[in-house]
Short mmCIF file of C-alpha atoms in Angstrom, two decimals:
data_model
loop_
_atom_site.label_atom_id
_atom_site.label_comp_id
_atom_site.label_asym_id
_atom_site.label_seq_id
_atom_site.Cartn_x
_atom_site.Cartn_y
_atom_site.Cartn_z
CA UNK A 61 0.00 0.00 0.00
CA UNK A 62 2.74 2.39 0.93
CA UNK A 63 4.60 1.67 -2.31
CA UNK A 64 1.48 2.40 -4.35
CA UNK A 65 1.05 5.73 -2.55
CA UNK A 66 4.68 6.66 -3.26
CA UNK A 67 4.22 5.92 -6.96
CA UNK A 68 1.08 8.08 -7.10
CA UNK A 69 2.93 10.95 -5.37
CA UNK A 70 5.80 10.68 -7.87
CA UNK A 71 3.31 10.84 -10.77
CA UNK A 72 1.69 13.97 -9.29
CA UNK A 73 5.10 15.62 -8.78
CA UNK A 74 6.13 14.83 -12.38
CA UNK A 75 2.82 16.18 -13.62
CA UNK A 76 3.26 19.44 -11.65
CA UNK A 77 6.83 19.82 -12.86
CA UNK A 78 5.69 19.26 -16.44
CA UNK A 79 2.91 21.88 -16.08
CA UNK A 80 5.36 24.31 -14.53
CA UNK A 81 7.80 23.79 -17.42
CA UNK A 82 5.04 24.34 -19.98
CA UNK A 83 3.94 27.52 -18.15
CA UNK A 84 7.51 28.82 -18.06
CA UNK A 85 7.96 28.03 -21.76
CA UNK A 86 4.80 29.96 -22.63
CA UNK A 87 5.92 32.86 -20.42
CA UNK A 88 9.33 32.99 -22.08
CA UNK A 89 7.71 32.86 -25.54
CA UNK A 90 5.35 35.71 -24.65
CA UNK A 91 8.26 37.70 -23.25
CA UNK A 92 10.24 37.17 -26.46
CA UNK A 93 7.28 38.33 -28.58
CA UNK A 94 6.86 41.37 -26.37
CA UNK A 95 10.57 42.20 -26.55
CA UNK A 96 10.51 41.82 -30.32
CA UNK A 97 7.46 44.07 -30.62
CA UNK A 98 8.99 46.64 -28.31
CA UNK A 99 12.09 46.65 -30.44
CA UNK A 100 9.87 47.66 -33.35
CA UNK A 101 8.16 50.30 -31.25
CA UNK A 102 4.65 48.82 -31.65
CA UNK A 103 3.66 48.07 -28.05
CA UNK A 104 5.42 51.17 -26.78
CA UNK A 105 3.25 53.28 -29.11
CA UNK A 106 0.10 51.47 -27.92
CA UNK A 107 0.69 51.56 -24.18
CA UNK A 108 2.89 54.60 -23.83
CA UNK A 109 1.26 58.00 -24.34
CA UNK A 110 3.23 60.09 -26.80
CA UNK A 111 4.03 63.67 -25.80
CA UNK A 112 3.27 66.34 -28.39
CA UNK A 113 6.32 68.21 -29.74
CA UNK A 114 7.01 71.50 -28.01
CA UNK A 115 6.43 74.45 -30.32
CA UNK A 116 8.20 77.76 -29.93
CA UNK A 117 7.63 81.18 -31.46
CA UNK A 118 10.65 80.51 -33.69
CA UNK A 119 8.85 77.50 -35.24
CA UNK A 120 6.12 79.77 -36.61
CA UNK A 121 8.56 81.88 -38.64
CA UNK A 122 9.25 79.59 -41.57
CA UNK A 123 12.62 80.29 -43.11
CA UNK A 124 15.98 78.59 -42.77
CA UNK A 125 18.39 81.52 -42.65
CA UNK A 126 18.90 85.12 -43.73
CA UNK A 127 22.36 86.09 -44.96
CA UNK A 128 24.08 89.49 -44.52
CA UNK A 129 23.67 90.32 -48.24
CA UNK A 130 19.88 90.06 -47.90
CA UNK A 131 19.34 86.60 -49.43
CA UNK A 132 16.83 84.50 -47.51
CA UNK A 133 16.99 80.72 -47.76
CA UNK A 134 13.29 79.89 -47.43
CA UNK A 135 13.01 76.18 -48.25
CA UNK A 136 15.26 73.46 -49.63
CA UNK A 137 15.62 75.05 -53.07
CA UNK A 138 13.89 78.43 -52.67
CA UNK A 139 15.78 81.69 -52.22
CA UNK A 140 14.56 85.28 -52.32
CA UNK A 141 15.46 88.94 -51.84
CA UNK A 142 13.44 92.04 -50.92
CA UNK A 143 13.42 95.50 -52.51
CA UNK A 144 11.81 98.56 -50.93
CA UNK A 145 10.25 101.00 -53.37
CA UNK A 146 8.86 104.46 -52.74
CA UNK A 147 5.75 106.28 -53.82
CA UNK A 148 5.11 108.47 -56.84
CA UNK A 149 2.27 110.89 -57.56
CA UNK A 150 -0.25 108.67 -59.31
CA UNK A 151 -3.64 109.60 -57.82
CA UNK A 152 -3.02 113.33 -58.38
CA UNK A 153 -1.73 112.89 -61.93
CA UNK A 154 -3.67 113.74 -65.09
CA UNK A 155 -5.46 110.94 -66.93
CA UNK A 156 -2.81 110.78 -69.67
CA UNK A 157 -0.05 110.46 -67.09
CA UNK A 158 -2.06 107.80 -65.24
CA UNK A 159 -2.39 105.81 -68.45
CA UNK A 160 1.37 105.94 -69.05
CA UNK A 161 2.12 104.81 -65.46
CA UNK A 162 -0.45 102.00 -65.72
CA UNK A 163 0.99 100.72 -69.00
CA UNK A 164 4.53 100.82 -67.62
CA UNK A 165 3.35 98.92 -64.54
CA UNK A 166 1.77 96.26 -66.79
CA UNK A 167 5.12 95.87 -68.55
CA UNK A 168 6.75 95.59 -65.13
CA UNK A 169 4.42 92.71 -64.18
CA UNK A 170 4.98 90.95 -67.50
CA UNK A 171 8.70 90.83 -66.70
CA UNK A 172 8.07 88.07 -64.15
CA UNK A 173 7.95 84.72 -65.90
CA UNK A 174 6.69 81.43 -64.49
CA UNK A 175 10.03 80.73 -62.76
CA UNK A 176 9.75 83.80 -60.48
CA UNK A 177 7.24 84.13 -57.67
CA UNK A 178 6.87 87.59 -56.16
CA UNK A 179 5.09 89.18 -53.24
CA UNK A 180 3.99 92.81 -52.97
CA UNK A 181 3.78 94.05 -49.38
CA UNK A 182 2.14 97.31 -48.29
CA UNK A 183 2.70 97.95 -44.61
CA UNK A 184 1.20 100.73 -42.50
CA UNK A 185 2.61 100.95 -38.99
CA UNK A 186 1.98 103.36 -36.16
CA UNK A 187 5.02 105.55 -35.64
CA UNK A 188 5.94 107.62 -32.64
CA UNK A 189 4.01 110.87 -33.01
CA UNK A 190 6.41 112.54 -30.58
CA UNK A 191 9.23 112.06 -33.11
CA UNK A 192 7.18 113.94 -35.72
CA UNK A 193 6.44 116.72 -33.24
CA UNK A 194 10.13 117.08 -32.46
CA UNK A 195 10.86 117.54 -36.18
CA UNK A 196 8.44 120.44 -36.50
CA UNK A 197 9.25 122.20 -33.23
CA UNK A 198 11.39 125.30 -33.57
CA UNK A 199 14.32 125.41 -31.13
CA UNK A 200 14.67 128.55 -29.06
CA UNK A 201 17.33 131.09 -29.94
CA UNK A 202 19.05 133.96 -28.17
CA UNK A 203 16.97 136.62 -29.93
CA UNK A 204 13.62 138.08 -28.86
CA UNK A 205 11.38 135.98 -31.14
CA UNK A 206 10.96 132.78 -29.07
CA UNK A 207 7.28 133.56 -28.40
CA UNK A 208 6.65 133.72 -32.15
CA UNK A 209 8.53 130.43 -32.56
CA UNK A 210 6.25 128.76 -30.00
CA UNK A 211 3.16 130.14 -31.74
CA UNK A 212 4.42 128.93 -35.13
CA UNK A 213 5.18 125.48 -33.64
CA UNK A 214 1.65 125.21 -32.19
CA UNK A 215 0.23 126.06 -35.61
CA UNK A 216 2.30 123.28 -37.18
CA UNK A 217 1.17 120.79 -34.53
CA UNK A 218 -2.42 121.68 -35.33
CA UNK A 219 -1.76 121.03 -39.02
CA UNK A 220 -0.03 117.76 -38.11
CA UNK A 221 -3.20 116.48 -36.45
CA UNK A 222 -5.20 116.87 -39.69
CA UNK A 223 -3.29 114.11 -41.49
CA UNK A 224 -1.80 110.75 -40.55
CA UNK A 225 1.88 111.68 -40.33
CA UNK A 226 2.11 109.35 -37.33
CA UNK A 227 1.61 106.46 -39.74
CA UNK A 228 4.70 105.02 -41.42
CA UNK A 229 3.85 103.65 -44.88
CA UNK A 230 6.31 101.34 -46.62
CA UNK A 231 6.14 99.24 -49.80
CA UNK A 232 8.20 96.14 -50.65
CA UNK A 233 8.54 93.51 -53.35
CA UNK A 234 9.98 90.08 -52.51
CA UNK A 235 10.95 87.84 -55.44
CA UNK A 236 11.61 84.11 -55.05
CA UNK A 237 13.37 81.63 -57.32
CA UNK A 238 14.39 77.98 -57.18
CA UNK A 239 18.06 77.02 -57.34
CA UNK A 240 20.15 73.96 -56.51
CA UNK A 241 22.56 75.86 -54.28
CA UNK A 242 23.30 79.30 -52.85
CA UNK A 243 25.92 80.17 -55.44
CA UNK A 244 23.55 79.67 -58.36
CA UNK A 245 20.74 81.47 -56.52
CA UNK A 246 22.92 84.49 -55.76
CA UNK A 247 23.90 85.01 -59.40
CA UNK A 248 20.34 84.91 -60.64
CA UNK A 249 18.89 86.97 -57.78
CA UNK A 250 21.40 89.75 -58.43
CA UNK A 251 20.47 89.81 -62.12
CA UNK A 252 16.74 89.95 -61.33
CA UNK A 253 17.37 92.63 -58.70
CA UNK A 254 19.13 94.81 -61.26
CA UNK A 255 16.24 94.40 -63.74
CA UNK A 256 13.62 95.27 -61.11
CA UNK A 257 15.51 98.40 -60.03
CA UNK A 258 15.67 99.52 -63.67
CA UNK A 259 11.94 98.89 -64.11
CA UNK A 260 11.16 101.04 -61.07
CA UNK A 261 13.40 103.72 -62.55
CA UNK A 262 11.24 103.68 -65.70
CA UNK A 263 8.17 104.10 -63.50
CA UNK A 264 9.83 107.08 -61.81
CA UNK A 265 9.92 105.39 -58.39
CA UNK A 266 13.01 105.22 -56.23
CA UNK A 267 13.92 101.71 -55.04
CA UNK A 268 16.65 100.17 -52.90
CA UNK A 269 17.57 96.54 -52.14
CA UNK A 270 17.47 95.53 -48.48
CA UNK A 271 20.44 93.80 -46.87
CA UNK A 272 20.07 91.08 -44.25
CA UNK A 273 19.91 93.38 -41.23
CA UNK A 274 17.29 95.62 -42.86
CA UNK A 275 15.13 92.59 -43.66
CA UNK A 276 15.39 91.39 -40.07
CA UNK A 277 14.47 94.86 -38.78
CA UNK A 278 11.43 94.89 -41.05
CA UNK A 279 10.26 91.53 -39.66
CA UNK A 280 10.94 92.75 -36.12
CA UNK A 281 8.78 95.85 -36.61
CA UNK A 282 5.90 93.80 -38.02
CA UNK A 283 5.87 91.23 -35.21
CA UNK A 284 6.66 93.66 -32.38
CA UNK A 285 4.38 96.66 -33.01
CA UNK A 286 4.09 97.38 -29.28
CA UNK A 287 7.80 97.22 -28.56
CA UNK A 288 9.37 100.37 -27.15
CA UNK A 289 12.91 99.08 -27.62
CA UNK A 290 14.78 99.46 -30.89
CA UNK A 291 16.06 96.59 -32.97
CA UNK A 292 19.44 95.67 -31.56
CA UNK A 293 21.27 93.17 -33.72
CA UNK A 294 24.77 92.48 -35.03
CA UNK A 295 26.04 89.60 -37.14
CA UNK A 296 28.81 88.98 -34.62
CA UNK A 297 26.18 88.02 -32.05
CA UNK A 298 25.03 85.25 -34.40
CA UNK A 299 28.54 83.91 -34.88
CA UNK A 300 29.68 84.14 -31.27
CA UNK A 301 26.47 83.96 -29.26
CA UNK A 302 25.07 80.72 -30.64
CA UNK A 303 21.71 82.33 -31.43
CA UNK A 304 19.75 82.39 -34.68
CA UNK A 305 18.32 85.41 -36.48
CA UNK A 306 14.81 84.32 -35.45
CA UNK A 307 15.67 84.88 -31.78
CA UNK A 308 16.06 88.62 -32.44
CA UNK A 309 12.85 89.25 -34.37
CA UNK A 310 10.14 87.09 -32.78
CA UNK A 311 7.73 88.54 -30.18
CA UNK A 312 7.47 87.24 -26.63
CA UNK A 313 4.65 84.83 -27.57
CA UNK A 314 2.10 83.72 -30.15
CA UNK A 315 -1.35 82.51 -29.14
CA UNK A 316 -3.42 80.95 -31.93
CA UNK A 317 -6.14 79.52 -29.67
CA UNK A 318 -8.98 81.56 -31.17
CA UNK A 319 -10.30 80.72 -34.64
CA UNK A 320 -10.43 84.35 -35.85
CA UNK A 321 -7.98 86.27 -33.64
CA UNK A 322 -4.47 85.57 -32.39
CA UNK A 323 -2.22 87.26 -29.88
CA UNK A 324 1.17 88.58 -30.96
CA UNK A 325 2.86 89.61 -27.74
CA UNK A 326 0.42 92.00 -26.06
CA UNK A 327 -1.29 92.95 -29.34
CA UNK A 328 -4.41 91.49 -30.92
CA UNK A 329 -4.17 90.52 -34.60
CA UNK A 330 -6.26 88.90 -37.27
CA UNK A 331 -5.57 87.75 -40.82
CA UNK A 332 -8.09 87.72 -43.68
CA UNK A 333 -8.15 87.27 -47.42
CA UNK A 334 -9.86 89.36 -50.09
CA UNK A 335 -12.24 87.71 -52.57
CA UNK A 336 -12.57 89.60 -55.88
CA UNK A 337 -16.14 89.41 -57.18
CA UNK A 338 -16.28 92.60 -59.23
CA UNK A 339 -16.26 92.21 -63.03
CA UNK A 340 -14.33 95.49 -63.26
CA UNK A 341 -11.99 96.88 -60.62
CA UNK A 342 -11.13 100.45 -59.65
CA UNK A 343 -7.59 101.71 -59.13
CA UNK A 344 -8.72 103.51 -55.95
CA UNK A 345 -9.35 100.36 -53.90
CA UNK A 346 -5.79 99.76 -52.72
CA UNK A 347 -5.29 103.48 -52.07
CA UNK A 348 -8.41 103.60 -49.89
CA UNK A 349 -7.28 100.56 -47.91
CA UNK A 350 -3.88 102.13 -47.28
CA UNK A 351 -5.53 105.39 -46.15
CA UNK A 352 -6.86 103.64 -43.03
CA UNK A 353 -5.27 105.28 -40.02
CA UNK A 354 -4.43 101.97 -38.30
CA UNK A 355 -1.75 99.29 -38.48
CA UNK A 356 -2.47 97.16 -41.53
CA UNK A 357 -0.46 94.96 -43.85
CA UNK A 358 -1.74 94.02 -47.33
CA UNK A 359 0.13 91.36 -49.28
CA UNK A 360 -0.25 90.16 -52.87
CA UNK A 361 1.25 86.73 -53.61
CA UNK A 362 1.55 86.50 -57.38
CA UNK A 363 3.05 84.05 -59.84
CA UNK A 364 2.53 83.75 -63.59
CA UNK A 365 1.67 80.68 -65.61
CA UNK A 366 3.60 79.82 -68.76
CA UNK A 367 1.86 81.37 -71.75
CA UNK A 368 1.43 78.12 -73.73
CA UNK A 369 0.21 76.30 -70.65
CA UNK A 370 -2.22 79.13 -69.85
CA UNK A 371 -3.72 79.07 -73.38
CA UNK A 372 -4.04 75.30 -73.18
CA UNK A 373 -5.85 75.59 -69.83
CA UNK A 374 -8.33 78.15 -71.17
CA UNK A 375 -9.03 76.04 -74.27
CA UNK A 376 -9.63 73.03 -72.05
CA UNK A 377 -12.14 75.02 -70.00
CA UNK A 378 -13.74 76.19 -73.23
CA UNK A 379 -14.13 72.57 -74.36
CA UNK A 380 -15.75 71.63 -71.05
CA UNK A 381 -18.21 74.51 -71.37
CA UNK A 382 -19.08 73.50 -74.94
CA UNK A 383 -19.69 69.95 -73.74
CA UNK A 384 -22.01 71.23 -71.01
CA UNK A 385 -23.78 73.41 -73.58
CA UNK A 386 -24.34 70.42 -75.90
CA UNK A 387 -25.72 68.32 -73.04
CA UNK A 388 -28.14 71.08 -72.10
CA UNK A 389 -29.28 71.31 -75.74
CA UNK A 390 -29.88 67.56 -75.83
CA UNK A 391 -31.98 67.82 -72.69
CA UNK A 392 -33.96 70.65 -74.30
CA UNK A 393 -34.68 68.54 -77.41
CA UNK A 394 -35.82 65.58 -75.30
CA UNK A 395 -38.00 67.84 -73.17
CA UNK A 396 -39.53 69.47 -76.25
CA UNK A 397 -38.52 73.12 -75.78
CA UNK A 398 -36.19 75.49 -77.63
CA UNK A 399 -32.62 74.21 -77.66
CA UNK A 400 -31.23 77.76 -77.68
CA UNK A 401 -32.42 78.23 -74.09
CA UNK A 402 -29.44 77.26 -71.95
CA UNK A 403 -28.56 78.22 -68.35
CA UNK A 404 -27.29 81.79 -67.94
CA UNK A 405 -24.23 80.63 -65.99
CA UNK A 406 -22.96 78.66 -68.98
CA UNK A 407 -23.49 81.68 -71.24
CA UNK A 408 -21.66 83.98 -68.82
CA UNK A 409 -18.71 81.62 -68.30
CA UNK A 410 -18.45 80.98 -72.04
CA UNK A 411 -18.24 84.71 -72.78
CA UNK A 412 -15.66 85.30 -70.02
CA UNK A 413 -13.56 82.39 -71.28
CA UNK A 414 -13.61 83.74 -74.82
CA UNK A 415 -12.54 87.20 -73.62
CA UNK A 416 -9.77 85.69 -71.47
CA UNK A 417 -8.45 83.66 -74.40
CA UNK A 418 -8.57 86.70 -76.68
CA UNK A 419 -6.54 88.71 -74.14
CA UNK A 420 -3.88 86.01 -73.95
CA UNK A 421 -3.60 85.47 -77.70
CA UNK A 422 -4.08 88.93 -79.18
CA UNK A 423 -3.01 91.36 -76.45
CA UNK A 424 0.10 91.70 -74.31
CA UNK A 425 -1.49 89.83 -71.41
CA UNK A 426 -0.31 87.02 -69.18
CA UNK A 427 -2.14 84.80 -66.70
CA UNK A 428 -1.35 85.50 -63.05
CA UNK A 429 -2.47 83.52 -60.00
CA UNK A 430 -3.03 85.87 -57.06
CA UNK A 431 -3.68 85.55 -53.33
CA UNK A 432 -4.46 88.70 -51.32
CA UNK A 433 -4.05 88.64 -47.53
CA UNK A 434 -4.73 91.35 -44.95
CA UNK A 435 -3.15 91.53 -41.48
CA UNK A 436 -4.76 93.86 -38.93
CA UNK A 437 -3.18 94.66 -35.56
CA UNK A 438 -4.55 96.66 -32.63
CA UNK A 439 -4.02 97.07 -28.90
CA UNK A 440 -7.50 95.73 -27.99
CA UNK A 441 -10.16 93.43 -29.41
CA UNK A 442 -12.59 96.30 -29.86
CA UNK A 443 -10.13 98.41 -31.87
CA UNK A 444 -9.26 95.36 -33.95
CA UNK A 445 -12.91 94.65 -34.79
CA UNK A 446 -13.46 98.33 -35.68
CA UNK A 447 -10.52 98.29 -38.08
CA UNK A 448 -11.68 95.02 -39.67
CA UNK A 449 -15.17 96.48 -40.16
CA UNK A 450 -13.62 99.52 -41.83
CA UNK A 451 -11.64 97.30 -44.22
CA UNK A 452 -14.73 95.21 -44.97
CA UNK A 453 -16.78 98.31 -45.81
CA UNK A 454 -14.10 99.49 -48.29
CA UNK A 455 -14.03 96.05 -49.95
CA UNK A 456 -17.83 96.04 -50.18
CA UNK A 457 -17.71 99.48 -51.79
CA UNK A 458 -15.68 98.00 -54.67
CA UNK A 459 -17.84 94.82 -54.90
CA UNK A 460 -15.29 92.59 -53.16
CA UNK A 461 -15.39 90.57 -49.95
CA UNK A 462 -12.97 90.24 -47.07
CA UNK A 463 -13.24 86.92 -45.23
CA UNK A 464 -11.50 85.95 -42.01
CA UNK A 465 -9.18 82.96 -42.17
CA UNK A 466 -10.93 80.68 -39.70
CA UNK A 467 -8.50 78.29 -37.97
CA UNK A 468 -5.76 79.46 -40.36
CA UNK A 469 -4.46 82.46 -38.43
CA UNK A 470 -0.93 81.06 -38.14
CA UNK A 471 -0.82 80.32 -41.86
CA UNK A 472 -2.19 83.80 -42.53
CA UNK A 473 0.53 85.40 -40.40
CA UNK A 474 3.30 83.57 -42.26
CA UNK A 475 1.72 84.61 -45.58
CA UNK A 476 1.57 88.25 -44.38
CA UNK A 477 5.30 88.46 -43.67
CA UNK A 478 7.58 89.66 -46.51
CA UNK A 479 9.24 86.26 -46.78
CA UNK A 480 7.78 85.25 -50.15
CA UNK A 481 5.96 82.27 -48.65
CA UNK A 482 2.23 81.76 -49.30
CA UNK A 483 0.52 79.17 -47.10
CA UNK A 484 -3.05 80.13 -48.01
CA UNK A 485 -4.56 77.85 -50.67
CA UNK A 486 -7.09 80.43 -51.86
CA UNK A 487 -6.22 81.76 -55.30
CA UNK A 488 -7.75 83.90 -58.04
CA UNK A 489 -6.70 83.91 -61.70
CA UNK A 490 -6.24 87.36 -63.24
CA UNK A 491 -4.81 88.84 -66.41
CA UNK A 492 -1.95 91.35 -66.43
CA UNK A 493 -4.24 94.39 -66.60
CA UNK A 494 -6.54 92.97 -63.90
CA UNK A 495 -3.56 92.50 -61.60
CA UNK A 496 -2.11 95.91 -62.44
CA UNK A 497 -5.38 97.66 -61.51
CA UNK A 498 -4.13 97.41 -57.91
CA UNK A 499 -1.67 100.20 -58.67
CA UNK A 500 0.83 100.33 -55.78
CA UNK A 501 1.30 104.10 -56.04
CA UNK A 502 -0.81 106.82 -54.45
CA UNK A 503 0.95 110.09 -53.70
CA UNK A 504 4.48 111.05 -52.72
CA UNK A 505 4.90 112.36 -49.20
CA UNK A 506 7.41 115.06 -48.31
CA UNK A 507 8.39 115.14 -44.64
CA UNK A 508 12.10 115.77 -44.18
CA UNK A 509 13.88 116.06 -40.81
CA UNK A 510 16.37 118.77 -39.94
CA UNK A 511 15.95 122.43 -40.89
CA UNK A 512 12.91 121.75 -43.08
CA UNK A 513 10.31 124.44 -43.78
CA UNK A 514 6.52 124.16 -43.82
CA UNK A 515 4.92 124.26 -47.29
CA UNK A 516 1.29 123.32 -46.56
CA UNK A 517 -0.70 120.07 -46.69
CA UNK A 518 -0.74 117.26 -49.24
CA UNK A 519 -3.88 117.67 -51.36
CA UNK A 520 -4.69 113.93 -51.25
CA UNK A 521 -3.58 112.66 -47.84
CA UNK A 522 -3.77 115.95 -45.84
CA UNK A 523 -0.32 115.16 -44.45
CA UNK A 524 1.94 118.07 -43.57
CA UNK A 525 4.71 118.93 -46.07
CA UNK A 526 8.10 119.75 -44.52
CA UNK A 527 10.99 120.21 -46.97
CA UNK A 528 14.60 121.31 -46.66
CA UNK A 529 15.15 122.79 -50.11
CA UNK A 530 18.93 122.85 -49.60
CA UNK A 531 18.86 119.02 -49.45
CA UNK A 532 16.91 118.65 -52.69
CA UNK A 533 18.45 118.02 -56.09
CA UNK A 534 17.07 121.37 -57.28
CA UNK A 535 16.80 123.87 -54.38
CA UNK A 536 15.26 126.63 -56.50
CA UNK A 537 11.60 127.57 -56.25
CA UNK A 538 9.01 129.45 -58.29
CA UNK A 539 5.57 130.51 -57.01
CA UNK A 540 2.83 130.59 -59.63
CA UNK A 541 -0.86 131.36 -59.26
CA UNK A 542 -3.80 133.49 -60.35
CA UNK A 543 -4.20 137.00 -58.86
CA UNK A 544 -5.34 136.75 -55.26
CA UNK A 545 -4.27 133.11 -54.83
CA UNK A 546 -1.81 134.02 -52.06
CA UNK A 547 1.57 134.15 -53.81
CA UNK A 548 2.87 137.07 -51.76
CA UNK A 549 1.61 135.55 -48.52
CA UNK A 550 3.32 132.23 -49.33
CA UNK A 551 6.62 134.04 -49.97
CA UNK A 552 6.31 136.04 -46.73
CA UNK A 553 5.49 132.90 -44.75
CA UNK A 554 8.53 131.09 -46.18
CA UNK A 555 10.75 134.08 -45.34
CA UNK A 556 9.38 134.16 -41.78
CA UNK A 557 9.73 130.39 -41.38
CA UNK A 558 13.32 130.48 -42.65
CA UNK A 559 14.17 133.40 -40.33
CA UNK A 560 12.74 131.67 -37.24
CA UNK A 561 13.96 128.11 -37.91
CA UNK A 562 17.33 128.43 -39.66
CA UNK A 563 20.44 130.57 -39.52
CA UNK A 564 20.28 131.32 -43.25
CA UNK A 565 20.69 134.83 -44.60
CA UNK A 566 17.52 136.37 -46.04
CA UNK A 567 17.95 138.77 -48.98
CA UNK A 568 14.84 140.44 -50.38
CA UNK A 569 14.99 141.97 -53.85
CA UNK A 570 11.79 143.90 -54.66
CA UNK A 571 12.08 145.90 -57.91
CA UNK A 572 8.52 147.19 -57.51
CA UNK A 573 9.35 148.69 -54.13
#
């Protein structure tokens, strides 16, 4: 009996050992599978919560580097440069002169072929009004006419308040090309830069190319409108300090939490795009938008399509419309009514397509793809909404629409910076003349620092005119006018102004006594 019990115990022990071995084998196999899966990162992705990448304000500004000569390396093969151009008297010119300027501007746009993308930037920024007041104040002298100087200065301050001299208006063009390396890009960019400067010379507008520091200062002023400190940057700090150019231009923070508004430092901003619905545009639209006495940035992203490709595209659209027209005629025959009755939309689109094709084939027109963005900035939400409403009313006046970029405020900001990068996929096709109707010129302002004299107000912008004639290319002057227009008074006022403000000698020759 005892032997039988011992045998049964041995069998149970062997059975337990066998089960334990099988369990350990399964455990080792499962462990090996788990280790193999972990090595591939599968289980770790399933059971381990991934942390989102940390974004900084530098990540929003999308360029690789800006070089001291002004070349910006945007993407892998994209490089660009920026040119600042100045205003000419277009809105005050006669119709014949306007026509000449418009035709020259059309030729300027036709210069850009399909290999060059360009961006026109019109930036209005609030300047320090105290700096303007300092320029018009008359310093006291040792004579007995300081009271008259104070009275004259108060009169000039009153005239200053009638315009928007506190607003700094600047205009830029940024042109972008593709190149395999920096050396090839530099050669071509310099050649294009020379051609653009010559084209502006034909238009009568002064233009200068920006170097790297000037481009960085421009970006700093756009993204730091509330900053009281000046742009402090040297290229040595980049080489020795281990910092990038982005660290010097970005604001303290970006907050894109709202769908229509974002925070840029302590300022409230919003980006929108303009939809062109008008069949015919007016050359006053851009001028009216730039007359708004608030911080605003309007950008045109433009690139042309190869002429042969553009004609082929229009003919393809024409074929599609003809196909739709034939289908509608077939439906009319089956339904038993007149086959000449087709939907008005097809008739309208057919006519527009024929006109577009005629412009491309028989006139000096090209096809341009355009995106228009607007960046508004204000110190409070209420001021921002008021400015946006003002812009919307101007667009409505010219049969256009301004729509906010919902949930695309960061993309809109990048597209509103003069970096030649468009991240808004909303485009409109225009011909050369349709693009040129947004004439970038309004009126030339004259406000010179130093010993400049007061010569009245600009007839279009109501801005004060302060000119130092000794600093002009031609310092001579001639006063013309009908009897009673105030020629003698203007001469006396200039003599008085020169006597009170400068140390120049005044010689009066009056043959009539």
